[in-house]
Amino acid sequence: MKTIAALSTGPDEPFTLAELDIDEPRPDELLVRIEAVGLCHTDLATKAMFPDGVAVVLGHEGAGIVERVGADVTDVHPGDKVVISYASCGTCERCGSGNPAYCRNFAQLNTSGARPDGSPTLTGPDGPVVGSFFGQSSFARYALTARRNAVVVPAEADLALAASFGCGVQTGAGAVVHVLKPGPDSRLVVFGLGGVGMAAVMAAANLGVRQIVGVDLSDTRRQTALKVGATDVLDGSAPELLTTLRQLTGGGATHAFDTTAVPGVIRTAAQGLASLGTLVLVGIGPDATLDLADLMGGGKTVRGSIEGDSDPQRFIPQLVEWQLDNAFPMQEIVRVFPFSQINEAVARSHDGSAIKPVLVFDA
C-alpha cells in the first residue's frame, strides 16, 4: 500500500513529502495509522548524520490507530489506540531482567535502517528507503512496528499529548521515577527545560518532591516550568549560578538531572550536589571534565540513562494515567503543527520557541 512520508535527503535539505510503498505487516507486526508524532532532537541529530542523496524516513515518537495486525498478534486489534516506543528484542538477558532500554540488540533494532533481517519496510521509486527508525519511522501517515514496540492506551487518550511518551517524555520522567527516585524531602535540580527536562519536572511534582528547581537560559521556558511543577527557577547564564544554587537548596541538591550535554553545565550540576547526591545524564555531547576531588569527597554519583531506564509497556500507561488525571500537564509544553508543516516545526524547535513540537494529521 501507499503512505505519505516526510523524506530527508541530506543534512541541510528540508524534509519533503513523498509517496512511498509500505510493506504489509508480518506475523508479529502492526500497521498503524499515525495520528500524531513528536519531533525530537534525536530525529534532527540523526538527519545530520546521513549524507546527501540518502533517502531516510525518521520519526520515533509515533501514536495512532491500529489499521491491521499480523497473524501472530492476538492482544492488539484494529481500532486500538497505541503509542509506539523504541524497539527491543525481549529475549536477551537485559530485556529479561526488565532493562529493555539496554537491549543487546538495541542498535540493530533501532538504527540499522531496516528490519532485523535486513528487509526494508519502505520503498520509493529508486528502491528501498532507510526506515524502521526506532522500529517505526513514524514521520509518515502509516508505520509498521513490531508488537513489542506498541503500547495500547485508553480510547480517551489524546494522542497529540501522548505521542512523545514514546521517547522524550519517557526519558525525562523515567530518569526521575526509575533512576533518581527522589523522596518527599528531596531537592531536585533540572538543567535544561526542553521537552525532556519539563517531563522530569512534571514527574517529580507527581512524586511530591519538596523542591524542584529548573535551570534554563530562556525566561519563557523558566516560566513554563513553574506552571508544570517547578518550585523555583534559575537563569542558566547567571554568573554566580553555582553559589545561588547551593544557597537556594540549603547547601546543595540531593538529586540533579542534565539534559543539555554541555560540559560546563554538567560540571556545575555535579558541583551543585550535596554530599551523597546523584546526577543523571541523558544528553550525548562532547567529553565533560568533572571535579574528581569533589565527587569522591562528597560520595557523589554520576550516571547515564537511556530512555529513562523505562519499560514502555509498564511506564507509558502510567504517564497516560497521569495525563488523564490532569496531573501531567503536557498541554503546557506541546505545540501542534500540521504534518505538512514539518519544516516549520523544525525551525521552531531550533529557535526554542516550541518546547515540544508535535506533528498531527488532519486527514
Tab-separated table of C-alpha atoms in Angstrom:
chain	number	residue	atom	x	y	z
A	1	MET	CA	0.000	0.000	0.000
A	2	LYS	CA	0.992	3.671	-0.233
A	3	THR	CA	1.888	6.131	2.502
A	4	ILE	CA	2.845	9.785	2.587
A	5	ALA	CA	6.124	10.311	4.419
A	6	ALA	CA	8.441	13.184	5.278
A	7	LEU	CA	11.623	12.302	3.445
A	8	SER	CA	15.088	13.511	4.437
A	9	THR	CA	17.661	13.502	1.626
A	10	GLY	CA	20.560	15.361	3.228
A	11	PRO	CA	21.728	17.072	6.426
A	12	ASP	CA	20.896	20.561	5.177
A	13	GLU	CA	17.967	19.686	2.971
A	14	PRO	CA	14.420	20.365	4.192
A	15	PHE	CA	12.041	17.489	4.644
A	16	THR	CA	9.940	16.824	1.555
A	17	LEU	CA	6.659	14.963	1.439
A	18	ALA	CA	6.755	11.893	-0.797
A	19	GLU	CA	4.536	8.925	-1.553
A	20	LEU	CA	6.210	5.627	-0.709
A	21	ASP	CA	5.239	1.974	-0.704
A	22	ILE	CA	4.953	0.454	2.752
A	23	ASP	CA	5.208	-3.293	3.242
A	24	GLU	CA	2.399	-5.438	4.591
A	25	PRO	CA	2.638	-6.354	8.284
A	26	ARG	CA	4.472	-9.567	9.031
A	27	PRO	CA	3.070	-12.014	11.628
A	28	ASP	CA	4.494	-10.103	14.622
A	29	GLU	CA	3.869	-6.602	13.255
A	30	LEU	CA	1.197	-3.933	13.347
A	31	LEU	CA	0.281	-1.409	10.679
A	32	VAL	CA	-0.531	1.855	12.456
A	33	ARG	CA	-2.240	4.914	11.003
A	34	ILE	CA	-0.208	7.669	12.593
A	35	GLU	CA	-2.313	10.457	14.073
A	36	ALA	CA	0.442	12.356	15.905
A	37	VAL	CA	4.228	12.174	16.109
A	38	GLY	CA	6.629	14.118	18.283
A	39	LEU	CA	9.634	15.904	16.822
A	40	CYS	CA	12.667	15.023	18.919
A	41	HIS	CA	16.266	16.255	18.955
A	42	THR	CA	17.301	12.680	18.147
A	43	ASP	CA	15.456	12.906	14.821
A	44	LEU	CA	17.368	16.040	13.863
A	45	ALA	CA	20.718	14.741	15.094
A	46	THR	CA	20.218	11.556	13.074
A	47	LYS	CA	19.165	13.529	9.993
A	48	ALA	CA	22.502	15.356	10.158
A	49	MET	CA	24.400	12.065	10.059
A	50	PHE	CA	23.174	10.851	6.667
A	51	PRO	CA	24.988	12.156	3.567
A	52	ASP	CA	23.300	13.978	0.712
A	53	GLY	CA	21.308	11.724	-1.575
A	54	VAL	CA	20.371	9.103	1.020
A	55	ALA	CA	16.595	8.922	1.450
A	56	VAL	CA	15.574	8.446	5.093
A	57	VAL	CA	12.260	8.420	6.960
A	58	LEU	CA	12.766	9.308	10.604
A	59	GLY	CA	10.247	9.799	13.412
A	60	HIS	CA	10.249	7.767	16.618
A	61	GLU	CA	7.508	9.228	18.812
A	62	GLY	CA	4.531	7.986	16.848
A	63	ALA	CA	0.995	7.451	18.093
A	64	GLY	CA	-2.021	6.342	16.148
A	65	ILE	CA	-4.764	3.850	15.394
A	66	VAL	CA	-4.044	0.221	14.596
A	67	GLU	CA	-5.065	-0.462	10.998
A	68	ARG	CA	-4.070	-4.123	10.625
A	69	VAL	CA	-2.287	-6.752	12.697
A	70	GLY	CA	-0.112	-9.708	11.775
A	71	ALA	CA	-1.270	-13.287	12.194
A	72	ASP	CA	0.612	-13.805	15.474
A	73	VAL	CA	-0.732	-10.664	17.152
A	74	THR	CA	-3.724	-11.627	19.284
A	75	ASP	CA	-3.808	-8.981	22.040
A	76	VAL	CA	-3.982	-5.838	19.874
A	77	HIS	CA	-6.806	-5.209	17.439
A	78	PRO	CA	-7.670	-2.857	14.584
A	79	GLY	CA	-9.086	0.336	16.048
A	80	ASP	CA	-6.928	0.267	19.179
A	81	LYS	CA	-5.031	3.420	20.064
A	82	VAL	CA	-1.298	2.888	20.520
A	83	VAL	CA	1.791	4.858	21.452
A	84	ILE	CA	4.898	3.491	19.721
A	85	SER	CA	8.179	3.366	21.605
A	86	TYR	CA	11.702	2.104	20.980
A	87	ALA	CA	12.415	-1.437	19.809
A	88	SER	CA	13.918	-4.177	21.959
A	89	CYS	CA	14.350	-7.897	21.362
A	90	GLY	CA	12.707	-9.196	24.535
A	91	THR	CA	14.980	-12.241	24.635
A	92	CYS	CA	18.448	-11.066	25.709
A	93	GLU	CA	19.423	-11.106	29.392
A	94	ARG	CA	18.983	-7.338	29.708
A	95	CYS	CA	15.451	-7.426	28.351
A	96	GLY	CA	14.771	-10.454	30.532
A	97	SER	CA	15.872	-8.584	33.643
A	98	GLY	CA	13.482	-5.723	32.956
A	99	ASN	CA	16.002	-3.410	31.281
A	100	PRO	CA	14.899	-3.278	27.613
A	101	ALA	CA	16.457	0.180	27.111
A	102	TYR	CA	19.830	-1.585	27.340
A	103	CYS	CA	18.861	-4.401	24.956
A	104	ARG	CA	21.928	-6.062	23.434
A	105	ASN	CA	20.320	-5.648	20.025
A	106	PHE	CA	19.288	-2.014	20.506
A	107	ALA	CA	21.394	-0.585	17.655
A	108	GLN	CA	20.312	-3.176	15.122
A	109	LEU	CA	16.645	-2.848	16.031
A	110	ASN	CA	16.502	0.940	16.212
A	111	THR	CA	19.107	2.449	13.912
A	112	SER	CA	20.036	-0.096	11.238
A	113	GLY	CA	17.520	1.358	8.750
A	114	ALA	CA	15.675	-1.894	8.145
A	115	ARG	CA	14.079	-4.840	9.890
A	116	PRO	CA	16.402	-7.126	11.902
A	117	ASP	CA	16.695	-9.447	8.885
A	118	GLY	CA	17.725	-6.525	6.682
A	119	SER	CA	14.488	-6.249	4.733
A	120	PRO	CA	13.036	-2.769	4.130
A	121	THR	CA	9.637	-1.576	5.285
A	122	LEU	CA	9.555	1.403	2.877
A	123	THR	CA	10.305	1.625	-0.841
A	124	GLY	CA	10.426	4.598	-3.191
A	125	PRO	CA	10.777	4.973	-6.959
A	126	ASP	CA	14.532	4.393	-6.694
A	127	GLY	CA	14.344	1.391	-4.388
A	128	PRO	CA	14.426	0.767	-0.619
A	129	VAL	CA	14.317	3.786	1.677
A	130	VAL	CA	16.137	3.878	5.018
A	131	GLY	CA	13.366	3.243	7.541
A	132	SER	CA	12.443	1.264	10.648
A	133	PHE	CA	13.855	4.136	12.698
A	134	PHE	CA	13.379	3.084	16.312
A	135	GLY	CA	11.336	0.272	14.844
A	136	GLN	CA	8.730	2.626	13.360
A	137	SER	CA	9.765	5.580	11.102
A	138	SER	CA	6.649	7.456	12.104
A	139	PHE	CA	7.197	10.644	10.089
A	140	ALA	CA	4.585	9.080	7.834
A	141	ARG	CA	0.836	8.538	7.615
A	142	TYR	CA	1.343	4.806	8.144
A	143	ALA	CA	4.051	2.997	10.065
A	144	LEU	CA	4.975	-0.639	10.577
A	145	THR	CA	6.112	-1.660	14.020
A	146	ALA	CA	6.627	-4.851	15.992
A	147	ARG	CA	4.016	-5.774	18.578
A	148	ARG	CA	6.582	-5.283	21.343
A	149	ASN	CA	7.050	-1.605	20.369
A	150	ALA	CA	3.382	-0.687	20.606
A	151	VAL	CA	1.664	0.230	23.861
A	152	VAL	CA	-2.127	0.166	23.844
A	153	VAL	CA	-3.614	3.242	25.532
A	154	PRO	CA	-7.205	4.103	26.518
A	155	ALA	CA	-9.590	5.332	23.844
A	156	GLU	CA	-9.906	8.672	25.651
A	157	ALA	CA	-6.155	9.377	25.474
A	158	ASP	CA	-5.237	12.491	23.481
A	159	LEU	CA	-2.607	11.198	21.070
A	160	ALA	CA	-1.223	14.671	20.346
A	161	LEU	CA	-0.334	14.935	24.037
A	162	ALA	CA	0.733	11.319	24.454
A	163	ALA	CA	2.843	10.808	21.309
A	164	SER	CA	6.119	11.908	22.888
A	165	PHE	CA	5.611	9.500	25.780
A	166	GLY	CA	7.328	7.001	23.472
A	167	CYS	CA	10.760	8.613	23.842
A	168	GLY	CA	11.460	12.151	25.054
A	169	VAL	CA	8.923	12.332	27.862
A	170	GLN	CA	9.656	8.754	28.856
A	171	THR	CA	13.334	9.670	29.065
A	172	GLY	CA	12.852	12.667	31.351
A	173	ALA	CA	10.097	11.304	33.534
A	174	GLY	CA	11.665	7.853	33.668
A	175	ALA	CA	15.035	9.182	34.776
A	176	VAL	CA	13.309	10.719	37.789
A	177	VAL	CA	10.987	7.832	38.603
A	178	HIS	CA	13.312	4.894	37.907
A	179	VAL	CA	16.841	6.214	38.414
A	180	LEU	CA	16.928	9.254	40.694
A	181	LYS	CA	13.938	8.149	42.804
A	182	PRO	CA	13.705	11.341	44.874
A	183	GLY	CA	11.616	11.322	48.030
A	184	PRO	CA	9.298	13.935	49.526
A	185	ASP	CA	12.173	15.733	51.262
A	186	SER	CA	14.480	15.712	48.230
A	187	ARG	CA	15.861	18.733	46.400
A	188	LEU	CA	15.996	18.129	42.642
A	189	VAL	CA	17.603	20.440	40.077
A	190	VAL	CA	16.798	20.005	36.382
A	191	PHE	CA	19.235	21.549	33.897
A	192	GLY	CA	17.663	22.267	30.501
A	193	LEU	CA	13.916	22.827	30.235
A	194	GLY	CA	13.124	21.387	26.842
A	195	GLY	CA	10.645	18.556	26.488
A	196	VAL	CA	12.835	16.068	28.377
A	197	GLY	CA	13.554	18.455	31.236
A	198	MET	CA	9.914	19.501	31.539
A	199	ALA	CA	8.932	15.831	31.736
A	200	ALA	CA	11.376	15.416	34.617
A	201	VAL	CA	9.829	18.397	36.407
A	202	MET	CA	6.302	17.022	35.937
A	203	ALA	CA	7.290	13.556	37.142
A	204	ALA	CA	8.976	14.976	40.243
A	205	ALA	CA	5.863	17.010	41.008
A	206	ASN	CA	3.791	13.825	40.807
A	207	LEU	CA	6.159	12.153	43.262
A	208	GLY	CA	5.625	15.013	45.697
A	209	VAL	CA	9.244	16.188	45.700
A	210	ARG	CA	9.593	19.165	48.061
A	211	GLN	CA	11.900	21.330	45.938
A	212	ILE	CA	12.153	21.188	42.145
A	213	VAL	CA	14.491	23.763	40.613
A	214	GLY	CA	14.505	24.349	36.852
A	215	VAL	CA	17.554	25.907	35.180
A	216	ASP	CA	17.431	27.269	31.637
A	217	LEU	CA	18.622	30.213	29.524
A	218	SER	CA	15.083	31.027	28.367
A	219	ASP	CA	12.838	33.065	30.622
A	220	THR	CA	9.784	31.753	28.746
A	221	ARG	CA	10.763	28.175	29.494
A	222	ARG	CA	11.519	29.014	33.105
A	223	GLN	CA	8.038	30.474	33.497
A	224	THR	CA	6.505	27.406	31.862
A	225	ALA	CA	8.424	25.164	34.261
A	226	LEU	CA	6.738	26.954	37.165
A	227	LYS	CA	3.368	26.142	35.591
A	228	VAL	CA	4.122	22.407	35.329
A	229	GLY	CA	5.553	21.798	38.787
A	230	ALA	CA	8.845	23.585	39.431
A	231	THR	CA	9.057	25.338	42.797
A	232	ASP	CA	11.946	27.582	41.741
A	233	VAL	CA	13.743	28.548	38.537
A	234	LEU	CA	17.190	29.961	37.825
A	235	ASP	CA	18.771	31.632	34.821
A	236	GLY	CA	21.444	29.296	33.468
A	237	SER	CA	23.537	32.246	32.301
A	238	ALA	CA	23.790	33.851	35.767
A	239	PRO	CA	27.484	34.378	36.664
A	240	GLU	CA	27.025	33.124	40.243
A	241	LEU	CA	24.755	30.244	39.332
A	242	LEU	CA	26.557	27.636	41.441
A	243	THR	CA	26.605	29.833	44.533
A	244	THR	CA	22.938	30.753	44.090
A	245	LEU	CA	22.004	27.123	43.531
A	246	ARG	CA	23.724	25.987	46.712
A	247	GLN	CA	22.049	28.735	48.693
A	248	LEU	CA	18.629	28.012	47.243
A	249	THR	CA	18.871	24.293	48.034
A	250	GLY	CA	20.245	24.723	51.529
A	251	GLY	CA	23.772	23.590	50.753
A	252	GLY	CA	23.270	21.548	47.614
A	253	ALA	CA	20.777	19.399	45.728
A	254	THR	CA	20.132	15.800	46.672
A	255	HIS	CA	19.413	14.987	43.011
A	256	ALA	CA	20.251	16.586	39.668
A	257	PHE	CA	19.301	15.862	36.089
A	258	ASP	CA	21.072	17.204	32.998
A	259	THR	CA	19.532	17.261	29.534
A	260	THR	CA	21.935	19.731	27.932
A	261	ALA	CA	25.079	17.609	27.379
A	262	VAL	CA	27.042	20.865	27.755
A	263	PRO	CA	30.313	20.105	29.605
A	264	GLY	CA	30.246	23.268	31.711
A	265	VAL	CA	26.642	22.681	32.731
A	266	ILE	CA	27.384	19.074	33.698
A	267	ARG	CA	30.293	20.217	35.852
A	268	THR	CA	28.069	22.767	37.585
A	269	ALA	CA	25.361	20.152	38.100
A	270	ALA	CA	27.821	17.816	39.806
A	271	GLN	CA	29.343	20.572	41.935
A	272	GLY	CA	25.872	21.705	42.954
A	273	LEU	CA	25.089	18.372	44.587
A	274	ALA	CA	25.156	17.908	48.327
A	275	SER	CA	27.187	15.028	49.734
A	276	LEU	CA	25.866	11.646	48.587
A	277	GLY	CA	23.853	13.337	45.848
A	278	THR	CA	23.184	11.792	42.435
A	279	LEU	CA	23.386	13.326	38.960
A	280	VAL	CA	21.821	11.597	35.952
A	281	LEU	CA	22.826	12.496	32.394
A	282	VAL	CA	20.740	11.808	29.296
A	283	GLY	CA	22.284	14.017	26.611
A	284	ILE	CA	25.122	12.929	24.330
A	285	GLY	CA	27.780	15.543	23.664
A	286	PRO	CA	31.490	16.252	23.976
A	287	ASP	CA	33.514	14.912	26.887
A	288	ALA	CA	32.954	16.711	30.176
A	289	THR	CA	35.589	17.310	32.852
A	290	LEU	CA	34.398	16.708	36.402
A	291	ASP	CA	36.000	17.676	39.699
A	292	LEU	CA	37.051	14.235	40.963
A	293	ALA	CA	38.008	15.511	44.406
A	294	ASP	CA	34.523	16.974	44.739
A	295	LEU	CA	32.913	13.729	43.594
A	296	MET	CA	34.965	11.471	45.828
A	297	GLY	CA	34.987	13.773	48.835
A	298	GLY	CA	31.233	14.114	48.676
A	299	GLY	CA	30.465	10.499	47.815
A	300	LYS	CA	28.549	11.699	44.792
A	301	THR	CA	27.183	9.528	41.978
A	302	VAL	CA	27.110	10.413	38.286
A	303	ARG	CA	25.483	8.007	35.851
A	304	GLY	CA	23.877	7.930	32.444
A	305	SER	CA	20.423	6.745	31.455
A	306	ILE	CA	18.815	5.629	28.206
A	307	GLU	CA	15.058	6.070	27.756
A	308	GLY	CA	14.752	6.793	31.481
A	309	ASP	CA	15.530	3.126	32.229
A	310	SER	CA	11.880	2.575	31.302
A	311	ASP	CA	9.985	-0.465	30.161
A	312	PRO	CA	7.461	1.187	27.802
A	313	GLN	CA	4.771	-1.419	28.404
A	314	ARG	CA	4.801	-0.558	32.098
A	315	PHE	CA	5.671	3.141	32.162
A	316	ILE	CA	3.727	4.650	29.258
A	317	PRO	CA	0.393	3.577	30.820
A	318	GLN	CA	1.478	5.389	33.990
A	319	LEU	CA	2.194	8.554	32.017
A	320	VAL	CA	-1.150	8.320	30.237
A	321	GLU	CA	-2.923	7.842	33.572
A	322	TRP	CA	-1.242	10.974	34.969
A	323	GLN	CA	-2.258	12.861	31.830
A	324	LEU	CA	-5.868	11.731	32.019
A	325	ASP	CA	-5.941	12.700	35.714
A	326	ASN	CA	-4.753	16.227	34.791
A	327	ALA	CA	-1.572	15.571	36.772
A	328	PHE	CA	0.861	15.698	33.846
A	329	PRO	CA	0.141	18.970	32.011
A	330	MET	CA	1.535	18.191	28.578
A	331	GLN	CA	-0.753	20.864	27.109
A	332	GLU	CA	1.588	23.471	28.610
A	333	ILE	CA	4.584	22.277	26.578
A	334	VAL	CA	3.155	20.730	23.389
A	335	ARG	CA	2.857	22.898	20.284
A	336	VAL	CA	0.918	21.240	17.484
A	337	PHE	CA	1.843	21.623	13.810
A	338	PRO	CA	0.119	20.099	10.768
A	339	PHE	CA	2.265	17.290	9.406
A	340	SER	CA	2.726	19.245	6.164
A	341	GLN	CA	4.475	21.967	8.187
A	342	ILE	CA	7.241	19.715	9.464
A	343	ASN	CA	9.948	22.164	8.375
A	344	GLU	CA	8.248	24.958	10.324
A	345	ALA	CA	8.222	22.681	13.364
A	346	VAL	CA	11.944	22.048	12.896
A	347	ALA	CA	12.611	25.779	12.717
A	348	ARG	CA	10.619	26.428	15.890
A	349	SER	CA	12.457	23.616	17.632
A	350	HIS	CA	15.796	25.131	16.646
A	351	ASP	CA	14.918	28.637	17.831
A	352	GLY	CA	13.468	27.323	21.068
A	353	SER	CA	10.002	28.799	20.639
A	354	ALA	CA	8.404	25.334	20.622
A	355	ILE	CA	9.244	23.280	23.690
A	356	LYS	CA	7.734	20.059	22.356
A	357	PRO	CA	6.650	20.184	18.692
A	358	VAL	CA	4.118	17.538	17.709
A	359	LEU	CA	3.002	16.895	14.129
A	360	VAL	CA	-0.613	15.885	13.556
A	361	PHE	CA	-2.535	14.609	10.548
A	362	ASP	CA	-5.840	16.261	9.795
A	363	ALA	CA	-6.931	13.933	7.009
